[in-house]
Structure formats: structure tokens, C-alpha cells
PDB file of C-alpha atoms and ligand atoms in Angstrom:
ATOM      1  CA  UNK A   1       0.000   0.000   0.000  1.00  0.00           C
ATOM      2  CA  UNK A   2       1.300   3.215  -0.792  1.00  0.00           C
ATOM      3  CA  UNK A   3       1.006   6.421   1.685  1.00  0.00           C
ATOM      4  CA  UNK A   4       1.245   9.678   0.770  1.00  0.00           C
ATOM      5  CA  UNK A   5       0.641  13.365   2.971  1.00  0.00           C
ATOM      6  CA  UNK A   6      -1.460  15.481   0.837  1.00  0.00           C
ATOM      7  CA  UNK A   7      -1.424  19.789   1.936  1.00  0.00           C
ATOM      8  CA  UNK A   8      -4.292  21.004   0.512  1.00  0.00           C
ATOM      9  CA  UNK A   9      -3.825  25.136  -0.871  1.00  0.00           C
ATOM     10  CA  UNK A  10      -6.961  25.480  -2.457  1.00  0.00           C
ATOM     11  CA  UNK A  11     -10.293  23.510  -3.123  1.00  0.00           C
ATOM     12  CA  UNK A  12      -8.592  23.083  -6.618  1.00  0.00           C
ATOM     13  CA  UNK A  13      -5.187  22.493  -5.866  1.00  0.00           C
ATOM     14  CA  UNK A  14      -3.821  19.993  -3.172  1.00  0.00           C
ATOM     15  CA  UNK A  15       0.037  18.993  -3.374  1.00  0.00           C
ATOM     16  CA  UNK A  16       1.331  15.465  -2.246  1.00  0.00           C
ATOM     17  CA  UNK A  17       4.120  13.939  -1.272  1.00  0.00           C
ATOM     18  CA  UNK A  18       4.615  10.140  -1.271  1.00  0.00           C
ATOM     19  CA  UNK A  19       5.888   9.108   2.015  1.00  0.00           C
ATOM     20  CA  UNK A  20       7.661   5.507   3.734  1.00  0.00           C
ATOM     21  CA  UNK A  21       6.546   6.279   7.738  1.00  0.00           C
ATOM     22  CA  UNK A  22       5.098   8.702  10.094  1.00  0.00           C
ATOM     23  CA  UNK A  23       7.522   9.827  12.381  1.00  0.00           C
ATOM     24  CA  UNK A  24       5.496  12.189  15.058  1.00  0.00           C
ATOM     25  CA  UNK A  25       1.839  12.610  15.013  1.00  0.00           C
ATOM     26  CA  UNK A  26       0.339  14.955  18.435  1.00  0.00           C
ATOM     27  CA  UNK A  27      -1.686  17.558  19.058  1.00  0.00           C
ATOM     28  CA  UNK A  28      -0.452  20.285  20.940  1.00  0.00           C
ATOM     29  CA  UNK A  29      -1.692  23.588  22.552  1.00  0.00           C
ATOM     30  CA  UNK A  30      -1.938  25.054  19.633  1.00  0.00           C
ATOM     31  CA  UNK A  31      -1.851  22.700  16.308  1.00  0.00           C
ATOM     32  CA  UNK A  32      -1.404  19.586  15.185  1.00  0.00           C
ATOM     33  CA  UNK A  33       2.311  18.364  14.370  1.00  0.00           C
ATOM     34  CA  UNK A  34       3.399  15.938  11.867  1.00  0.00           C
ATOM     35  CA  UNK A  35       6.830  14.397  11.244  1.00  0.00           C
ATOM     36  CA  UNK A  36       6.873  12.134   8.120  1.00  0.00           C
ATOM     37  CA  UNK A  37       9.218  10.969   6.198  1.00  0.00           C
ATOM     38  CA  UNK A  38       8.843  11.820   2.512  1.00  0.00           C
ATOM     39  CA  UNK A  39      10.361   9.683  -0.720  1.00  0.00           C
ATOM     40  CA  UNK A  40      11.735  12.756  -2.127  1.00  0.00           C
ATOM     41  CA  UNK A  41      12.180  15.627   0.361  1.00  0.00           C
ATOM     42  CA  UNK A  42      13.215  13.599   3.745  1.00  0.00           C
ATOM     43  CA  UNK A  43      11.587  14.141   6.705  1.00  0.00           C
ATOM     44  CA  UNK A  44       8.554  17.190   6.614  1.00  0.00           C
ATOM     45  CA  UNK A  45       7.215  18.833   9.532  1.00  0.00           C
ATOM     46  CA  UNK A  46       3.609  19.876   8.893  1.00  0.00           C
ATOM     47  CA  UNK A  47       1.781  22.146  11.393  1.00  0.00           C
ATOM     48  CA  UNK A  48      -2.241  21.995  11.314  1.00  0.00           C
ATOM     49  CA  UNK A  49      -1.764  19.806   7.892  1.00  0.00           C
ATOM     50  CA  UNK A  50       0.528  22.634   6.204  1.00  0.00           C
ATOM     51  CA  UNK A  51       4.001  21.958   4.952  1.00  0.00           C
ATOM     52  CA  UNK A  52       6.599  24.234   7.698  1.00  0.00           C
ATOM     53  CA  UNK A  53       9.852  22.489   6.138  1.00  0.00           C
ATOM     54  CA  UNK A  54      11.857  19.530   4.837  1.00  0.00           C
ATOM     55  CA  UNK A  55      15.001  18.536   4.714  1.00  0.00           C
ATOM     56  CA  UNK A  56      15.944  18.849   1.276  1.00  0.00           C
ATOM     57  CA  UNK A  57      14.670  22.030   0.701  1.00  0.00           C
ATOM     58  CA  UNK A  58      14.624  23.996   4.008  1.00  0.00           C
ATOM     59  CA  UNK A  59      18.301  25.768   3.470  1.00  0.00           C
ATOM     60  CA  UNK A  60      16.969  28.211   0.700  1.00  0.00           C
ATOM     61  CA  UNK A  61      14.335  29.876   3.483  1.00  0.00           C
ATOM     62  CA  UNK A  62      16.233  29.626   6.594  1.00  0.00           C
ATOM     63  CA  UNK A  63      19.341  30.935   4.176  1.00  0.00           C
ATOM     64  CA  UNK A  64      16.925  33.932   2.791  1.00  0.00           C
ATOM     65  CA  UNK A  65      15.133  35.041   5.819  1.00  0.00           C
ATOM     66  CA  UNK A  66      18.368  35.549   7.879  1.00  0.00           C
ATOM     67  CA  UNK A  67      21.175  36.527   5.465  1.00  0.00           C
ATOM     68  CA  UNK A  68      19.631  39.296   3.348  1.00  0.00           C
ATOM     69  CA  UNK A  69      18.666  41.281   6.629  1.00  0.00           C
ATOM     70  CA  UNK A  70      22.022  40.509   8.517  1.00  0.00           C
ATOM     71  CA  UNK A  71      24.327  41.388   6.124  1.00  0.00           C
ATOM     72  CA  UNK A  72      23.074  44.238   6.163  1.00  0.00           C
ATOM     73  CA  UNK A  73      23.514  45.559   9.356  1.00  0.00           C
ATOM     74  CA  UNK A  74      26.840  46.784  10.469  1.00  0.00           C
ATOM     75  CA  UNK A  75      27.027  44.665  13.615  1.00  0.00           C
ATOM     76  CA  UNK A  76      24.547  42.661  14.281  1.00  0.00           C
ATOM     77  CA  UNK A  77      24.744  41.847  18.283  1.00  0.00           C
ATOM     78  CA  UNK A  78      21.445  40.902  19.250  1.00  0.00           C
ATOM     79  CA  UNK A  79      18.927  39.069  17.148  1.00  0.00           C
ATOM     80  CA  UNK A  80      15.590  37.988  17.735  1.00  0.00           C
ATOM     81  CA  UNK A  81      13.441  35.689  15.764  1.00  0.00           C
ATOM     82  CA  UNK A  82       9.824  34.868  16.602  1.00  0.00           C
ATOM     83  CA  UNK A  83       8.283  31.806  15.532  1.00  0.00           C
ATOM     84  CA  UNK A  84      10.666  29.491  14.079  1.00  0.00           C
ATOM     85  CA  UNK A  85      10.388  26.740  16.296  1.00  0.00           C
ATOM     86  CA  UNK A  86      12.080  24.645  13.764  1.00  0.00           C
ATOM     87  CA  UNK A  87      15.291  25.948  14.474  1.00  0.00           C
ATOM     88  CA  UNK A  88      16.466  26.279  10.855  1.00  0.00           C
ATOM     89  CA  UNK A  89      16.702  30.328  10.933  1.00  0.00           C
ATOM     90  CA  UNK A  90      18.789  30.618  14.641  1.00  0.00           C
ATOM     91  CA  UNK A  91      21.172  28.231  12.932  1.00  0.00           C
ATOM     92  CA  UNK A  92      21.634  30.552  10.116  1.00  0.00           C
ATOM     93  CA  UNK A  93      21.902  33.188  11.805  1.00  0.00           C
ATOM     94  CA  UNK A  94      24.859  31.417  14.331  1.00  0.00           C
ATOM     95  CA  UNK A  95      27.133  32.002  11.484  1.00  0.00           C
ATOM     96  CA  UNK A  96      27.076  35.501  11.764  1.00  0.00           C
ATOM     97  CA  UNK A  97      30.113  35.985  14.260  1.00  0.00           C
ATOM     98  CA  UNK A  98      29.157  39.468  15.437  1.00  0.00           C
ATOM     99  CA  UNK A  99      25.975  37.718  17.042  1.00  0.00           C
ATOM    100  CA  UNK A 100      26.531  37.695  20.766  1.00  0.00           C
ATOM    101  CA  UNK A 101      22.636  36.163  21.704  1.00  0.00           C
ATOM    102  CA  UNK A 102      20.033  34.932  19.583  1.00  0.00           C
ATOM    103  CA  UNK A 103      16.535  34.962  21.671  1.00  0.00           C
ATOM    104  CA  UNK A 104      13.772  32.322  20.030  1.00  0.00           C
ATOM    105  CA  UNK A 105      10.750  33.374  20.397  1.00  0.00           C
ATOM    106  CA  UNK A 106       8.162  30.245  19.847  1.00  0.00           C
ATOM    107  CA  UNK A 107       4.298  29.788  20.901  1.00  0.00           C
ATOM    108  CA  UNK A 108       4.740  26.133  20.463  1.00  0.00           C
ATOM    109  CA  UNK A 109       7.222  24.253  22.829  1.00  0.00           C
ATOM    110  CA  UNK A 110       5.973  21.376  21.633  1.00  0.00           C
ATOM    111  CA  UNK A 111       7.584  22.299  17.780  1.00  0.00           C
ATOM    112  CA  UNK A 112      10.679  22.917  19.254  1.00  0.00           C
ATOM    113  CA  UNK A 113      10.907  19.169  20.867  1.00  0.00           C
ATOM    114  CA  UNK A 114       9.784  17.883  18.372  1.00  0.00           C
ATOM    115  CA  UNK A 115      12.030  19.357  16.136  1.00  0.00           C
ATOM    116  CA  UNK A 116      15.285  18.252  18.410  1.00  0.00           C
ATOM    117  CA  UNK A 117      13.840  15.372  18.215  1.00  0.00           C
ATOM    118  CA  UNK A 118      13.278  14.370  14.666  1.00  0.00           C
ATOM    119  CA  UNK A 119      15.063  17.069  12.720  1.00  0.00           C
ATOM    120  CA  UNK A 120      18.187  17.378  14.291  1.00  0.00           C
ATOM    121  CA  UNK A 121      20.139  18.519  10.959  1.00  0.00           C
ATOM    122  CA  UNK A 122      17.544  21.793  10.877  1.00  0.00           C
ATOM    123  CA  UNK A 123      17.006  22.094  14.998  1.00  0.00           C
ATOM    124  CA  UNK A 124      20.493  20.975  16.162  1.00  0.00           C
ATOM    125  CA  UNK A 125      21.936  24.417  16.806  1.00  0.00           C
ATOM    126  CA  UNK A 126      19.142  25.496  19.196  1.00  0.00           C
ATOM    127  CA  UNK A 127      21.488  24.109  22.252  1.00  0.00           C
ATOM    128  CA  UNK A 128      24.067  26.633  21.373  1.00  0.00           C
ATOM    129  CA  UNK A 129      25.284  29.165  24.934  1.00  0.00           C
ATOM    130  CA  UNK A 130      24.277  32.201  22.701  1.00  0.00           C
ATOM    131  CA  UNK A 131      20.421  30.828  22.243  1.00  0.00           C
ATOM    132  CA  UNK A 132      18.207  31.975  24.725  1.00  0.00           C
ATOM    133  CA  UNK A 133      14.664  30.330  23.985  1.00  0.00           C
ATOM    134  CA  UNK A 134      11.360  31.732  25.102  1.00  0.00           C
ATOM    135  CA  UNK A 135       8.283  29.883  24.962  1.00  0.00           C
ATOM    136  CA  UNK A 136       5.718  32.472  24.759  1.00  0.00           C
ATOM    137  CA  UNK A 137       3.530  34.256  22.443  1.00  0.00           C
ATOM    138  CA  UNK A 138       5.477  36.798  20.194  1.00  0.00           C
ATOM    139  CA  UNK A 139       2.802  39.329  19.859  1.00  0.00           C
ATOM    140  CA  UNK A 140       2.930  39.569  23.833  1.00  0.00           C
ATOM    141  CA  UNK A 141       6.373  39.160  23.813  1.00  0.00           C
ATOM    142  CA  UNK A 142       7.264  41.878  21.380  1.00  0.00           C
ATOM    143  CA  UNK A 143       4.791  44.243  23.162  1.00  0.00           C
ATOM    144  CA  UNK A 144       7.543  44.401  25.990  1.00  0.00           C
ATOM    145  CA  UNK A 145      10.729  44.745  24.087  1.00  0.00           C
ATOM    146  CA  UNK A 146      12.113  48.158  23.624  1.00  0.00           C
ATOM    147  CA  UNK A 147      15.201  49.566  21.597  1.00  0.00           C
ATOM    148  CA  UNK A 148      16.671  46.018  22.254  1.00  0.00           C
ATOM    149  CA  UNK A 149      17.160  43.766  19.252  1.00  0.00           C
ATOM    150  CA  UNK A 150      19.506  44.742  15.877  1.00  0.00           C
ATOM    151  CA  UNK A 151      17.927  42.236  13.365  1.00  0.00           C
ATOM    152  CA  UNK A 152      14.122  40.852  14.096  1.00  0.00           C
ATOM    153  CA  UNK A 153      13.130  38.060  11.721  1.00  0.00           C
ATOM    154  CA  UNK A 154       9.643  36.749  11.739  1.00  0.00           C
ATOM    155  CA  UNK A 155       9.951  33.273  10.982  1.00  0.00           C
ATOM    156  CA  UNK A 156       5.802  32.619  11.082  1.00  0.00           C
ATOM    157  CA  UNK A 157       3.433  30.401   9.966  1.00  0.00           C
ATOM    158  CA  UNK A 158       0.899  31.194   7.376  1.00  0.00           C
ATOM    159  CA  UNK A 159      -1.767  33.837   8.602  1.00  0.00           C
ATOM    160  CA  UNK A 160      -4.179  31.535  10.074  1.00  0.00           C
ATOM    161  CA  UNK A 161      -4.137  29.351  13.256  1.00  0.00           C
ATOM    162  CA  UNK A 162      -1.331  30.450  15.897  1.00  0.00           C
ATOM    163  CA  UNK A 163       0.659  32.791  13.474  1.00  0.00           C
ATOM    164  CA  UNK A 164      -2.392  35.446  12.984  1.00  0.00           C
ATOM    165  CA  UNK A 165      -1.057  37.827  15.168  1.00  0.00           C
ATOM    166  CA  UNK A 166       2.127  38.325  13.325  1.00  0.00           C
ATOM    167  CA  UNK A 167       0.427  40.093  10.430  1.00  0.00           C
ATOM    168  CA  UNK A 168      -1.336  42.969  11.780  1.00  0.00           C
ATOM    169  CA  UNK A 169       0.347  46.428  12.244  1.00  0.00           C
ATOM    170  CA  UNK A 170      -0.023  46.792  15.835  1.00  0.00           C
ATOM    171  CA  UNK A 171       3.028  43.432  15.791  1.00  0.00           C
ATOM    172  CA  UNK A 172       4.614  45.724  12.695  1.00  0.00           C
ATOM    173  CA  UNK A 173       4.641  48.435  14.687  1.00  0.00           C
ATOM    174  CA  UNK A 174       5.513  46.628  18.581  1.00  0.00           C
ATOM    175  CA  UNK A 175       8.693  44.828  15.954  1.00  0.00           C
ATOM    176  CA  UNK A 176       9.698  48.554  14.943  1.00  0.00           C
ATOM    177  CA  UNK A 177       9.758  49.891  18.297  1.00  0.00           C
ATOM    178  CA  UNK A 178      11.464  46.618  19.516  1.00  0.00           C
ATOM    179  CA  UNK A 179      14.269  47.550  17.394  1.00  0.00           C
ATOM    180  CA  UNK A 180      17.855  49.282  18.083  1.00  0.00           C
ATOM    181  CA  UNK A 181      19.045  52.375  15.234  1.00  0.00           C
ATOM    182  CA  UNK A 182      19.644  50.812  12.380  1.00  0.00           C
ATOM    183  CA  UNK A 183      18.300  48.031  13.330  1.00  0.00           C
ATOM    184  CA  UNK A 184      16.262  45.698  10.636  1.00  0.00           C
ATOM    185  CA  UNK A 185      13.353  43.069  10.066  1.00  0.00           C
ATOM    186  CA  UNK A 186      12.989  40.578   7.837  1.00  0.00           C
ATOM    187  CA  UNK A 187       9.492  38.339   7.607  1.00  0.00           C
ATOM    188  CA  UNK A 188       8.004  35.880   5.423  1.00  0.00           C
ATOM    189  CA  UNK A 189       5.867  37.083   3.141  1.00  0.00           C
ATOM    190  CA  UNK A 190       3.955  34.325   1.403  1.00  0.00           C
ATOM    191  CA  UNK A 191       3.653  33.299  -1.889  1.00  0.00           C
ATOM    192  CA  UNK A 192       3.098  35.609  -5.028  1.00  0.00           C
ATOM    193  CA  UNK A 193       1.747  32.964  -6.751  1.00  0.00           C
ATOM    194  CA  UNK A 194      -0.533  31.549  -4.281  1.00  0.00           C
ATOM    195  CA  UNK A 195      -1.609  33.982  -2.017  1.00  0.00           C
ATOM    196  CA  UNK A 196      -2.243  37.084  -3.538  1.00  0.00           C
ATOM    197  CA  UNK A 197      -4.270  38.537  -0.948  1.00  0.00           C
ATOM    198  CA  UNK A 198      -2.319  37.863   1.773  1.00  0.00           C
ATOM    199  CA  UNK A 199       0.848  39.440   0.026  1.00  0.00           C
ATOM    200  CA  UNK A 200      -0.922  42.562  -1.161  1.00  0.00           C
ATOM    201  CA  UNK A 201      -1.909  42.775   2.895  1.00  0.00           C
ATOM    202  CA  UNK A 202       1.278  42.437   3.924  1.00  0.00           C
ATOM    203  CA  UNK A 203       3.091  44.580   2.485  1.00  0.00           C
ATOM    204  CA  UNK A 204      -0.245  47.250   2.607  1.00  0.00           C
ATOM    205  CA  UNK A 205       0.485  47.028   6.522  1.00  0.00           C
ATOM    206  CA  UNK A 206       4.333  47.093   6.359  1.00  0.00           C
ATOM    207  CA  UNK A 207       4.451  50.265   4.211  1.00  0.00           C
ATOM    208  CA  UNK A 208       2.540  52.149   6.884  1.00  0.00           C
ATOM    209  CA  UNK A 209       5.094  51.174   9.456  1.00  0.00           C
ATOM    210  CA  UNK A 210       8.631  50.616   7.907  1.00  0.00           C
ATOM    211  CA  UNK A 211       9.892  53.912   5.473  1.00  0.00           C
ATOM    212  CA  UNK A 212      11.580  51.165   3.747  1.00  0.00           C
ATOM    213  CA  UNK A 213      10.391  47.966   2.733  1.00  0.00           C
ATOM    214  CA  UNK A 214      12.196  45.681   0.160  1.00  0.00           C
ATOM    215  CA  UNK A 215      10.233  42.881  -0.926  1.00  0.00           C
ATOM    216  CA  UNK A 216      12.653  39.610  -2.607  1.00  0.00           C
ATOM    217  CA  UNK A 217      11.801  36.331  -3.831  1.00  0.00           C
ATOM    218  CA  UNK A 218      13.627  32.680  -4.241  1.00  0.00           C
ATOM    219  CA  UNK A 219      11.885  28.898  -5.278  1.00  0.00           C
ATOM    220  CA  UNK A 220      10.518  26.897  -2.630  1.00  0.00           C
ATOM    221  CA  UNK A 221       9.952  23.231  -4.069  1.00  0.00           C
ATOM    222  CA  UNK A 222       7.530  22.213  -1.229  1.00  0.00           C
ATOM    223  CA  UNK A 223       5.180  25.863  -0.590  1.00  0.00           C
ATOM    224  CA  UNK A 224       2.102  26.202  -2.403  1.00  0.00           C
ATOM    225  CA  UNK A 225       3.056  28.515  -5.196  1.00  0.00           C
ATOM    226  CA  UNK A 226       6.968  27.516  -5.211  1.00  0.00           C
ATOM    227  CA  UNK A 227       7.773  30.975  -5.729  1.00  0.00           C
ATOM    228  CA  UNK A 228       8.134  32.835  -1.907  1.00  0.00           C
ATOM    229  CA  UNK A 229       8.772  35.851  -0.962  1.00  0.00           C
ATOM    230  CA  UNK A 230      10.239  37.578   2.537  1.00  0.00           C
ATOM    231  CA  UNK A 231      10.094  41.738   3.147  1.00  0.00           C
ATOM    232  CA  UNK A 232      12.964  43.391   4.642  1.00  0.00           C
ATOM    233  CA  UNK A 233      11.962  46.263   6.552  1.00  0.00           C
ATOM    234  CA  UNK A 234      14.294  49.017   7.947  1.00  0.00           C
ATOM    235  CA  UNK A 235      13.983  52.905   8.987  1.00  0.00           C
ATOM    236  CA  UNK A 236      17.499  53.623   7.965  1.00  0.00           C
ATOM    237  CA  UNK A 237      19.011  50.276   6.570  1.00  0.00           C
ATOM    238  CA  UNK A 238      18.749  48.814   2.679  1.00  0.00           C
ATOM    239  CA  UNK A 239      19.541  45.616   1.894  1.00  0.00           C
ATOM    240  CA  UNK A 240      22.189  47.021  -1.173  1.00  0.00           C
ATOM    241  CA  UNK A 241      24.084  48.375   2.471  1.00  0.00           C
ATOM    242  CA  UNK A 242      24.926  44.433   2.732  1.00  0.00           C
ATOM    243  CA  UNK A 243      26.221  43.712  -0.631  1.00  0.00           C
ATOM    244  CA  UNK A 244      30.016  45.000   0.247  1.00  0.00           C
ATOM    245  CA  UNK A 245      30.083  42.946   3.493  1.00  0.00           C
ATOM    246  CA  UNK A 246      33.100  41.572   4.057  1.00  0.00           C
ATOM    247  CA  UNK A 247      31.299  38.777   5.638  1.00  0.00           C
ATOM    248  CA  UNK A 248      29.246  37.231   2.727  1.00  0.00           C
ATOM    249  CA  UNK A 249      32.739  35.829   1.258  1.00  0.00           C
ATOM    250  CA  UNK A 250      33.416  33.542   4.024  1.00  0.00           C
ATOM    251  CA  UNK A 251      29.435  32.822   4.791  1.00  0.00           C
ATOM    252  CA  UNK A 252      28.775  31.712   0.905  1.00  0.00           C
ATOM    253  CA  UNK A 253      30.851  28.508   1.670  1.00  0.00           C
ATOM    254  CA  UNK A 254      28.775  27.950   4.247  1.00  0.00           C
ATOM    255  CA  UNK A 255      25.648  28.420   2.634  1.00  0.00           C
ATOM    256  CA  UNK A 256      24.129  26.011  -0.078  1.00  0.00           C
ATOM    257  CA  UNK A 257      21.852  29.222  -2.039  1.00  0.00           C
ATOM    258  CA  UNK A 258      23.201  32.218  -0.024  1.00  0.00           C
ATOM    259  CA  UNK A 259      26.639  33.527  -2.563  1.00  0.00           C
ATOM    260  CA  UNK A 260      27.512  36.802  -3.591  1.00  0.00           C
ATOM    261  CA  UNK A 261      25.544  36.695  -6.777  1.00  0.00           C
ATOM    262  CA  UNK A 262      22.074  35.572  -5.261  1.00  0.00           C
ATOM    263  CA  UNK A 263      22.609  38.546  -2.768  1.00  0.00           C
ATOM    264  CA  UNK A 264      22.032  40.897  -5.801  1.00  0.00           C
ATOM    265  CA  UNK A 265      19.648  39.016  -8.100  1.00  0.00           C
ATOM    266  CA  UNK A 266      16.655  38.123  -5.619  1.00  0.00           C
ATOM    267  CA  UNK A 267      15.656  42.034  -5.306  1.00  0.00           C
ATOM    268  CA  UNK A 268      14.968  41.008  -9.272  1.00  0.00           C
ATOM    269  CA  UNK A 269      10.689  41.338  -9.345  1.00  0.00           C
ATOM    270  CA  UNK A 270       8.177  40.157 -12.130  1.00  0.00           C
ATOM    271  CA  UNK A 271       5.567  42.026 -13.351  1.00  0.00           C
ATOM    272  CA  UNK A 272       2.706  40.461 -11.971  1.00  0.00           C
ATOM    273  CA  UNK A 273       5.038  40.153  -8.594  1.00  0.00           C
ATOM    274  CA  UNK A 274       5.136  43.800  -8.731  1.00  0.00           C
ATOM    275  CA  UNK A 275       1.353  44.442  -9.494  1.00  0.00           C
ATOM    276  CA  UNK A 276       0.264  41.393  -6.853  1.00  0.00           C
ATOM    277  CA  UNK A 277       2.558  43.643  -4.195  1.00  0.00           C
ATOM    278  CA  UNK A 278       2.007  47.449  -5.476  1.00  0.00           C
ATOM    279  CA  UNK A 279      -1.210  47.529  -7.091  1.00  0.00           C
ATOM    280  CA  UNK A 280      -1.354  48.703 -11.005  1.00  0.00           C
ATOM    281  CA  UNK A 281       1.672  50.720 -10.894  1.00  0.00           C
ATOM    282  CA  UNK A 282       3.862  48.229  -9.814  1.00  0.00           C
ATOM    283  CA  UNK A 283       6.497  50.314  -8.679  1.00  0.00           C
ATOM    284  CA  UNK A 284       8.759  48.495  -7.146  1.00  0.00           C
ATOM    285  CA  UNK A 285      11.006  49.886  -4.029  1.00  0.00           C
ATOM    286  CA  UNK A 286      14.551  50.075  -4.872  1.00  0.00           C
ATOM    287  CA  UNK A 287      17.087  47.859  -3.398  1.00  0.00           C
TER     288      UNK A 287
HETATM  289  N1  LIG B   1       3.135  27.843   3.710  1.00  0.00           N
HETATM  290  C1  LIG B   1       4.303  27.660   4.481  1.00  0.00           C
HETATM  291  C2  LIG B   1       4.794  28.888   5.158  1.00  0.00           C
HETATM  292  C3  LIG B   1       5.803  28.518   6.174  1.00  0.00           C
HETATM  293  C4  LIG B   1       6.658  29.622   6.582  1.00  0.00           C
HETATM  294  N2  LIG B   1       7.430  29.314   7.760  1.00  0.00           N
HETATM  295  C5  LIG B   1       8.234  28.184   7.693  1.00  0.00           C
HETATM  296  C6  LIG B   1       8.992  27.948   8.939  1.00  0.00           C
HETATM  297  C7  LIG B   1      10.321  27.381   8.671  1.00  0.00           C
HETATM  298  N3  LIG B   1      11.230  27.677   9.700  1.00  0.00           N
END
């Protein structure tokens, strides 16, 4: 008998994966988690049914979300990332050696065990002295942090379920306030492709908060859509202020899509990307 996981995006469109076992089935506090392992993408997590990560493609978000936005910055100290239980992003952003403490902020302990567990090539950095982990709501969390954090990167779920909160511009706004001077956020920003509503939303609610806001884009086999896209979001900071970092050269051997040459091409927009995230005009913000 053959058993496949099936995510279902639309009515229309559903997209399966043929798997050997099921790893990790619970419900927690929150969702229900899934660990499977898949023919062709190794092992999956899935939260409420939804495809979070796998292990064969996971590198080109968690290498996206956290290396546009730090390279940027001219010493990033203090980092925070909310949601993210997975672990793949704190790991990326480890190999940053200006970072003195990386705080996880994560709704879900239960995603973070089970990631240790069952992931340990994505989650096996989370044990590191410079991760401090927080199990608690980010909205609330954020709410308290002042002036405190260089690079923010929201690491969320889709906006449904737990991750809601983390796409409204009260959170924008708490993130902005949260950060230090010249400090910078990155976030996921759904699909162009698939969610069109949710993009045009986002980034409608980020331009109200952040003066600058720089949308870019890379290919996610295993998200609805395939094409993804993350916002970086800065008062004083653009993501061009990165290119010339000395850093990148010794990170891009690290890295298995970060390199020097990616760095400059995923600012690179469609059309319809640019109408889906500007409207008719489709002027795009410059890099
Ligand atoms: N539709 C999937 C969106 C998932 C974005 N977050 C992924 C978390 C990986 N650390």
C-alpha cells in the first residue's frame, strides 16, 4: 500500500508527497504536528496539515530570511526571531560571528521538541550558549521589548491558526519599536503565486510602518506557489548596504543558495510580482 501526505492550498489544488513512515503525530496547545518521512524531500514537519519544512529544501528559506537582513547591518549583536520553532533560521543566523545572543521566540514548545527530536540537521543548533529560547507568544512578547534587538526576523506560519497575530500592524509596529538604530526586520511574506491577498496585505500594513520595505523572492519546491517571498523592513538600513560585506565571502561557503551573486539578483521582481505587491503601478522599491 502506498502512503502519501497530501497539503491542501486550495479547493482546486492539493500537493502530495509520497511518504515511507510517520515519524510524530500529536496535538499540541496550539496545532497539530506531523513528522513524516517523505520519498523525495526527507523528513517534513507539517503544522495543522501545512508543509513548515523539509530537509531537502529547508536551506533556501532559513538561508533567505536571515542573510539578506544581517548582512546588512553593520554589527549585528542581538537578534531575535519569533516563531521558528524549527530551528532552521537561529542556525543561520549562528554564522554571523558578530551575534553575541540569539533569543527564540516560539508559541509552540511542543515544535521545538519535536524538532530536536526528529530534525536534528535543521534544529540541532538550538542548544548553542548564545540561544536563549522563550516559549511564549510573540505578539505579547514583542509588546515588551524596547530599543533592544539589531535584526528581528519573523519566521511565522501562514496567517491563520497560531501565526495570525504576526500580520497585523499593531506586531509591525511593537517589531519597529522593539528595534535598536539601524536596526532591521525581515518576515516571510507568502507566496506571489498563491496567495495574492495575503501578500498585497502584507506589504499594505508594512508600508505604513517601515519607510523602507524591500520585498525579494527565491523557489521553494515544497510551498504552495513555489515561488516565496520575505520583506525586509528598515527605517534607515537597505539591503544594497549588505552587498560590500566583508562577511558574505566567508558565509557563501557555508551556505548552499546564499553567494555573492544571489545577494544581488533576488531584489529582481516580475511584473505580476510587482502588481500582486504594489497595485497597477507596480512600482517596485529600490534595493
Ligand atoms: N506555507 C508555508 C509557510 C511557512 C513559513 N514558515 C516556515 C517555517 C520554517 N522555519
Amino acid at each position: 500500500m502506498e502512503l502519501w501526505v497530501t497539503e491542501e492550498h486550495l479547493k482546486a489544488v492539493r500537493l502530495s508527497y509520497k511518504i515511507t513512515e510517520t515519524l510524530y503525530h500529536g496535538e499540541s496547545s496550539f496545532q497539530t504536528i506531523d513528522v513524516v518521512d517523505t520519498v523525495a524531500y526527507g523528513r517534513m514537519l507539517l503544522l495543522d496539515g501545512l508543509v513548515m519544512t523539509t530537509e531537502k529544501d529547508e536551506f533556501v528559506y532559513h538561508e533567505m530570511i536571515s542573510h539578506i537582513p544581517m548582512l546588512a547591518h553593520p554589527n549585528p549583536k542581538k537578534v531575535l526571531v519569533i516563531g521558528g520553532g524549527d530551528g532552521g533560521t537561529v542556525r543561520e543566523v549562528l554564522k554571523h560571528p558578530s551575534v553575541e545572543e540569539v533569543v527564540l521566540c516560539e508559541i509552540d514548545g511542543d515544535v521545538i521538541d519535536v524538532s530536536r527530536r526528529f530534525l536534528p540537521s535543521i534544529a540541532g543548533k538550538l542548544d548553542e550558549p548564545r540561544v536563549d529560547i522563550q516559549v511564549r507568544d510573540g505578539v505579547a512578547y514583542i509588546a515588551e521589548q524596547k530599543n533592544r534587538f539589531d535584526v528581528i526576523l519573523i519566521d511565522s506560519t501562514d496567517p491563520i491558526g497560531p501565526g495570525e497575530g504576526l500580520f497585523t500592524e499593531e506586531f509591525y509596529r511593537n517589531v519597529k519599536a522593539a528595534l535598536t538604530e539601524n536596526g532591521i526586520m525581515a518576515n516571510q511574506s507568502e507566496s506571489p503565486v498563491a496567495n495574492p491577498r495575503e501578500i498585497r496585505l502584507v506589504y499594505t500594513l508594512l508600508g505604513k510602518v517601515f519607510p523602507a520595505v524591500v520585498p525579494y523572492v527565491a523557489t521553494i519546491p515544497t510551498y504552495p506557489g513555489h515561488y516565496w517571498s520575505w520583506a525586509f523592513c528598515s527605517e534607515s538600513r537597505k539591503p544594497s548596504d549588505g552587498f560590500d560585506n566583508p562577511v558574505a565571502a566567508e558565509l557563501e561557503k557555508d551556505c548552499r543558495f546564499f553567494n555573492r551573486d544571489v545577494h544581488k539578483a533576488v531584489f529582481a521582481l516580475p511584473n505580476f510580482v510587482r502588481e500582486r505587491i504594489y497595485g497597477e503601478a507596480g512600482v517596485a522599491a529600490s534595493c
